[in-house]
Coordinates of C-alpha atoms in Angstrom, one line a residue:
M1 CA 111.6 92.8 7.2
S2 CA 113.7 95.7 7.3
C3 CA 113.8 95.4 10.9
F4 CA 115.7 91.9 10.7
Q5 CA 118.2 92.2 7.6
G6 CA 121.1 93.3 9.5
L7 CA 120.8 90.4 12.2
F8 CA 120.1 87.7 9.8
F9 CA 122.6 88.5 7.1
C10 CA 125.6 88.9 9.2
P11 CA 127.7 85.7 9.1
E12 CA 127.8 85.1 12.9
A13 CA 124.0 85.5 13.3
A14 CA 123.8 83.0 10.5
S15 CA 125.7 80.4 12.4
L16 CA 123.7 81.4 15.7
L17 CA 120.3 81.5 14.3
L18 CA 119.8 80.2 10.8
H19 CA 121.7 77.0 11.5
N20 CA 119.8 76.4 14.6
F21 CA 116.1 77.2 14.1
C22 CA 113.4 77.0 11.5
I23 CA 112.2 80.5 11.1
Y24 CA 108.8 81.8 10.1
H25 CA 108.6 85.6 9.3
I26 CA 105.3 87.2 10.1
T27 CA 104.4 90.5 8.6
P28 CA 101.0 92.3 9.2
Q29 CA 98.3 92.1 6.5
G30 CA 99.4 94.4 3.7
H31 CA 102.9 94.7 4.7
E32 CA 104.6 92.1 2.3
L33 CA 106.3 93.1 -0.6
G34 CA 103.9 94.1 -3.7
A35 CA 101.0 94.2 -1.4
A36 CA 97.9 96.1 -2.9
P37 CA 96.1 98.4 -0.9
I38 CA 93.6 96.9 1.7
P39 CA 90.2 97.6 0.7
S40 CA 88.2 100.1 3.0
D41 CA 85.4 97.9 3.8
V42 CA 87.9 95.4 5.6
P43 CA 87.4 95.6 9.4
E44 CA 89.9 97.6 11.4
L45 CA 92.7 95.9 13.1
S46 CA 93.4 95.9 16.9
V47 CA 96.5 94.6 18.8
D48 CA 94.6 91.8 20.0
N49 CA 93.7 90.7 16.3
L50 CA 97.3 90.9 15.6
A51 CA 98.2 88.7 18.4
D52 CA 95.5 86.2 17.6
Q53 CA 96.9 86.1 14.0
V54 CA 100.0 84.9 15.4
A55 CA 98.4 81.9 16.9
D56 CA 96.4 81.5 13.3
V57 CA 99.9 81.2 11.6
L58 CA 101.3 78.7 14.3
D59 CA 97.9 76.7 13.8
F60 CA 98.4 76.6 9.9
F61 CA 102.0 75.3 10.0
G62 CA 101.3 72.8 12.7
L63 CA 103.7 74.7 15.3
G64 CA 103.3 73.9 19.0
S65 CA 105.5 76.1 21.3
V66 CA 107.8 78.5 19.6
M67 CA 110.6 81.3 20.4
C68 CA 109.6 84.6 19.5
M69 CA 111.7 87.6 18.4
G70 CA 110.0 91.0 17.7
V71 CA 111.2 94.5 17.1
T72 CA 109.3 97.8 18.8
A73 CA 105.6 97.3 17.7
G74 CA 106.3 93.7 16.8
A75 CA 107.7 93.1 20.1
Y76 CA 104.5 94.3 21.6
V77 CA 102.5 92.0 19.6
L78 CA 104.5 88.8 20.5
T79 CA 104.4 89.9 24.2
L80 CA 100.6 90.2 24.0
F81 CA 100.7 86.8 22.4
A82 CA 103.0 85.3 25.0
A83 CA 100.5 86.6 27.5
K84 CA 97.3 85.3 25.8
Y85 CA 98.9 81.9 25.0
R86 CA 101.4 81.2 27.5
E87 CA 101.7 77.4 26.6
R88 CA 102.8 78.3 23.1
V89 CA 105.9 80.5 23.8
L90 CA 109.1 79.1 24.8
G91 CA 110.8 82.5 25.1
L92 CA 110.8 85.9 24.0
M93 CA 113.7 88.1 22.4
L94 CA 112.4 91.6 22.1
V95 CA 114.1 94.6 20.7
S96 CA 113.2 98.1 22.0
P97 CA 109.7 96.8 22.8
L98 CA 106.6 98.7 23.8
C99 CA 104.7 97.7 26.7
K100 CA 102.6 100.5 28.1
A101 CA 99.8 102.5 26.5
P102 CA 101.0 105.6 24.4
S103 CA 101.7 108.8 26.2
W104 CA 99.7 111.6 25.3
S105 CA 102.6 113.1 23.3
E106 CA 103.1 109.8 21.4
W107 CA 99.6 109.4 20.8
L108 CA 99.3 112.8 19.2
Y109 CA 102.4 112.3 17.2
N110 CA 100.9 109.1 15.7
K111 CA 97.7 110.8 14.9
V112 CA 99.7 113.5 12.9
L113 CA 101.4 110.6 11.1
L114 CA 98.1 109.1 10.4
N115 CA 96.7 112.1 8.8
L116 CA 99.9 112.5 6.7
L117 CA 99.6 108.9 5.6
Y118 CA 95.9 109.4 4.8
Y119 CA 96.7 112.3 2.4
C120 CA 100.1 111.8 1.2
G121 CA 101.2 107.9 1.5
T122 CA 104.5 107.0 2.4
S123 CA 105.9 110.2 1.4
G124 CA 109.5 111.7 2.2
L125 CA 108.0 113.6 5.3
V126 CA 106.3 110.5 6.8
N127 CA 109.5 108.1 6.1
E128 CA 111.7 110.7 7.7
C129 CA 109.4 110.6 10.9
F130 CA 109.6 106.6 11.0
L131 CA 113.4 106.6 10.3
Q132 CA 113.8 109.0 13.4
R133 CA 112.1 106.3 15.4
Y134 CA 114.2 103.6 14.3
F135 CA 117.7 104.9 13.8
S136 CA 120.1 107.1 16.0
T137 CA 121.5 110.3 14.7
E138 CA 124.8 108.7 13.9
V139 CA 123.4 106.6 11.2
R140 CA 120.8 108.8 9.7
G141 CA 123.6 111.2 8.8
S142 CA 123.7 115.0 8.6
G143 CA 124.7 117.6 6.2
Q144 CA 128.3 116.7 6.6
E145 CA 128.1 113.0 6.9
P146 CA 125.7 111.0 4.4
E147 CA 123.2 108.6 5.8
S148 CA 124.2 104.8 6.2
E149 CA 123.5 102.3 3.8
I150 CA 121.1 100.7 6.6
V151 CA 119.2 103.6 6.4
Q152 CA 119.1 103.8 2.9
A153 CA 117.8 100.3 2.5
C154 CA 114.9 100.9 5.1
R155 CA 113.9 104.0 3.1
S156 CA 113.7 102.1 0.1
L157 CA 111.6 99.4 1.8
L158 CA 109.2 102.0 3.4
D159 CA 108.9 103.7 -0.2
Q160 CA 107.4 100.5 -1.3
R161 CA 104.5 100.5 1.3
Q162 CA 101.1 101.1 0.7
G163 CA 100.0 104.2 2.8
V164 CA 96.7 102.9 3.6
N165 CA 97.9 99.5 5.0
V166 CA 100.6 101.3 6.9
C167 CA 97.8 103.6 8.5
R168 CA 95.7 100.5 9.7
F169 CA 98.8 99.1 11.4
L170 CA 99.8 102.4 13.2
K171 CA 96.3 103.1 14.1
A172 CA 96.0 99.6 15.9
I173 CA 99.4 100.3 17.7
N174 CA 98.2 103.7 18.7
E175 CA 95.2 102.1 20.5
R176 CA 97.3 99.5 22.3
H177 CA 96.6 98.8 25.8
D178 CA 98.8 98.5 28.9
L179 CA 100.5 95.1 29.3
T180 CA 101.8 96.0 32.9
E181 CA 99.6 93.6 34.7
A182 CA 99.8 90.7 31.9
L183 CA 103.7 91.0 32.2
K184 CA 103.5 89.9 35.9
K185 CA 101.9 86.6 34.8
L186 CA 104.6 85.8 32.0
R187 CA 106.7 82.7 33.0
C188 CA 108.8 82.5 29.7
R189 CA 112.2 83.7 29.8
T190 CA 112.8 87.0 28.2
L191 CA 115.8 88.7 26.8
I192 CA 115.3 92.5 26.0
F193 CA 117.9 94.6 23.9
V194 CA 117.5 98.5 23.8
G195 CA 119.3 101.0 22.3
E196 CA 120.3 103.8 24.8
N197 CA 119.1 106.4 22.2
S198 CA 115.9 104.5 21.4
Q199 CA 112.5 106.4 21.8
F200 CA 111.2 103.4 23.7
H201 CA 114.0 103.0 25.9
A202 CA 111.6 103.9 29.0
D203 CA 109.3 101.1 27.8
A204 CA 112.0 98.6 27.9
V205 CA 113.3 99.6 31.4
H206 CA 109.7 99.5 32.7
M207 CA 109.1 96.2 31.3
T208 CA 112.2 94.6 32.9
T209 CA 111.0 95.9 36.3
K210 CA 107.7 94.4 36.0
L211 CA 108.8 90.8 34.7
D212 CA 110.1 88.2 37.2
R213 CA 113.7 88.9 37.4
R214 CA 114.5 85.3 37.5
Y215 CA 113.4 84.9 34.1
C216 CA 114.4 88.5 32.4
A217 CA 117.5 90.1 31.3
L218 CA 117.9 93.5 29.8
V219 CA 120.9 94.4 27.6
E220 CA 121.4 98.3 26.8
V221 CA 123.4 98.9 23.6
Q222 CA 125.1 102.1 23.5
A223 CA 125.2 104.7 20.8
C224 CA 122.2 102.9 19.3
G225 CA 118.7 103.7 18.3
S226 CA 115.6 101.5 18.3
L227 CA 116.8 99.1 15.7
V228 CA 119.6 97.2 17.5
T229 CA 119.2 94.5 14.9
E230 CA 120.2 97.0 12.0
E231 CA 122.7 99.2 13.8
Q232 CA 124.6 96.9 16.0
P233 CA 123.6 93.3 15.2
H234 CA 126.9 92.2 16.7
A235 CA 126.0 93.5 20.1
M236 CA 123.2 90.9 20.2
L237 CA 125.2 87.9 19.5
I238 CA 126.9 86.8 22.8
P239 CA 123.6 87.7 25.0
M240 CA 121.6 85.6 22.7
E241 CA 124.3 82.9 22.5
Y242 CA 124.2 82.6 26.5
F243 CA 120.3 82.9 26.6
L244 CA 119.8 80.2 24.0
M245 CA 122.3 77.9 25.7
G246 CA 120.0 77.7 28.7
Y247 CA 117.5 76.0 26.2
G248 CA 120.1 73.4 25.1
M249 CA 119.4 75.1 21.5
Y250 CA 122.8 76.2 20.8
R251 CA 126.3 75.3 22.5
P252 CA 129.3 76.4 20.7
S253 CA 132.3 74.3 21.2
Q254 CA 134.6 77.1 22.7
L255 CA 133.1 80.0 24.7
E256 CA 136.4 81.7 23.2
S257 CA 134.9 81.5 19.7
S258 CA 131.8 83.5 20.8
P259 CA 130.8 85.8 18.0
R260 CA 132.5 89.2 18.0
S261 CA 130.3 91.8 19.8
T262 CA 130.8 95.6 19.8
L263 CA 128.9 95.7 23.3
N264 CA 131.0 96.6 26.1
P265 CA 130.5 93.2 28.6
F266 CA 130.1 95.9 31.5
C267 CA 126.8 97.0 29.9
I268 CA 125.3 93.5 29.9
S269 CA 122.8 93.5 33.0
P270 CA 124.3 91.3 35.5
E271 CA 121.0 89.1 35.9
L272 CA 121.5 87.9 32.2
L273 CA 124.7 85.9 33.5
S274 CA 123.0 84.5 36.5
P275 CA 122.2 80.7 36.4
E276 CA 118.5 81.3 37.0
S277 CA 118.4 83.6 33.9
M278 CA 120.7 81.3 31.8
G279 CA 118.1 78.5 32.3
V280 CA 121.2 75.9 33.1
K281 CA 118.4 74.0 35.3
L282 CA 116.1 73.5 32.5
K283 CA 116.0 70.2 30.7
P284 CA 118.0 70.4 27.2
I285 CA 115.5 70.7 24.3
K286 CA 116.9 68.2 21.5
T287 CA 114.7 69.1 18.7
R288 CA 114.8 72.1 16.4
A289 CA 112.8 74.8 17.8
S290 CA 110.7 77.4 15.6
L291 CA 111.7 81.0 15.8
I292 CA 108.8 83.5 15.1
V293 CA 109.9 86.9 13.9

């Protein structure tokens, strides 16, 4: 939930997303507010389990095909879901996505975090490690500058998590497999955002090179960490507006009234503005779509 507050609570995003979609927010088991520790006899998670759970949620609510939005590890799970259930995904909007197996350095770093979570829970040190992954130095603050409100809000939510539950999820993500081959089979349109200071920048660029360029666009946001949705949500609005217009889901009355954006237009990948990427040849979808986040 801490990955989406900035995006969904800014007024422009409300008009673009909340008024045009029925939104279903999925959290991994044990990550909901007030969750109890998951018993030790519950089977361990895998990324395939997580992708299948998305399908279970869609079945429970009677949803057919959906538009998916995910951040970092969540983006990986939704991409895997799209690869396994291609007929159920209209499109993907991914923020700082993972797509490769963890490097040795990431795997070792996560192992250290898992041990800290096991012995200390979501303590100050563990939370600092997560915050470094999420945010750029500018918003995390320093000795002279206080940390921003968005970091404080995220820290507060992390403090409320059960260490054992976070440990289960992190372990599953640390054992993820490479999606490179699966990406070549995706045919849904994909819009990727990544902060230039994100630790997952290389994964996002790699993902773009493996997807069909007719259906994929990359937006790199300057002076931003992994959580573009929190640090610079306005930078996402114009690219999303164009992306969704291709589906006939959202059409502003005037392009001049597009939401404000802190993103320099020249930072937008050229293929985002191509007719193929805009999807202008698609038949407009007249019914409200479901957005999975």
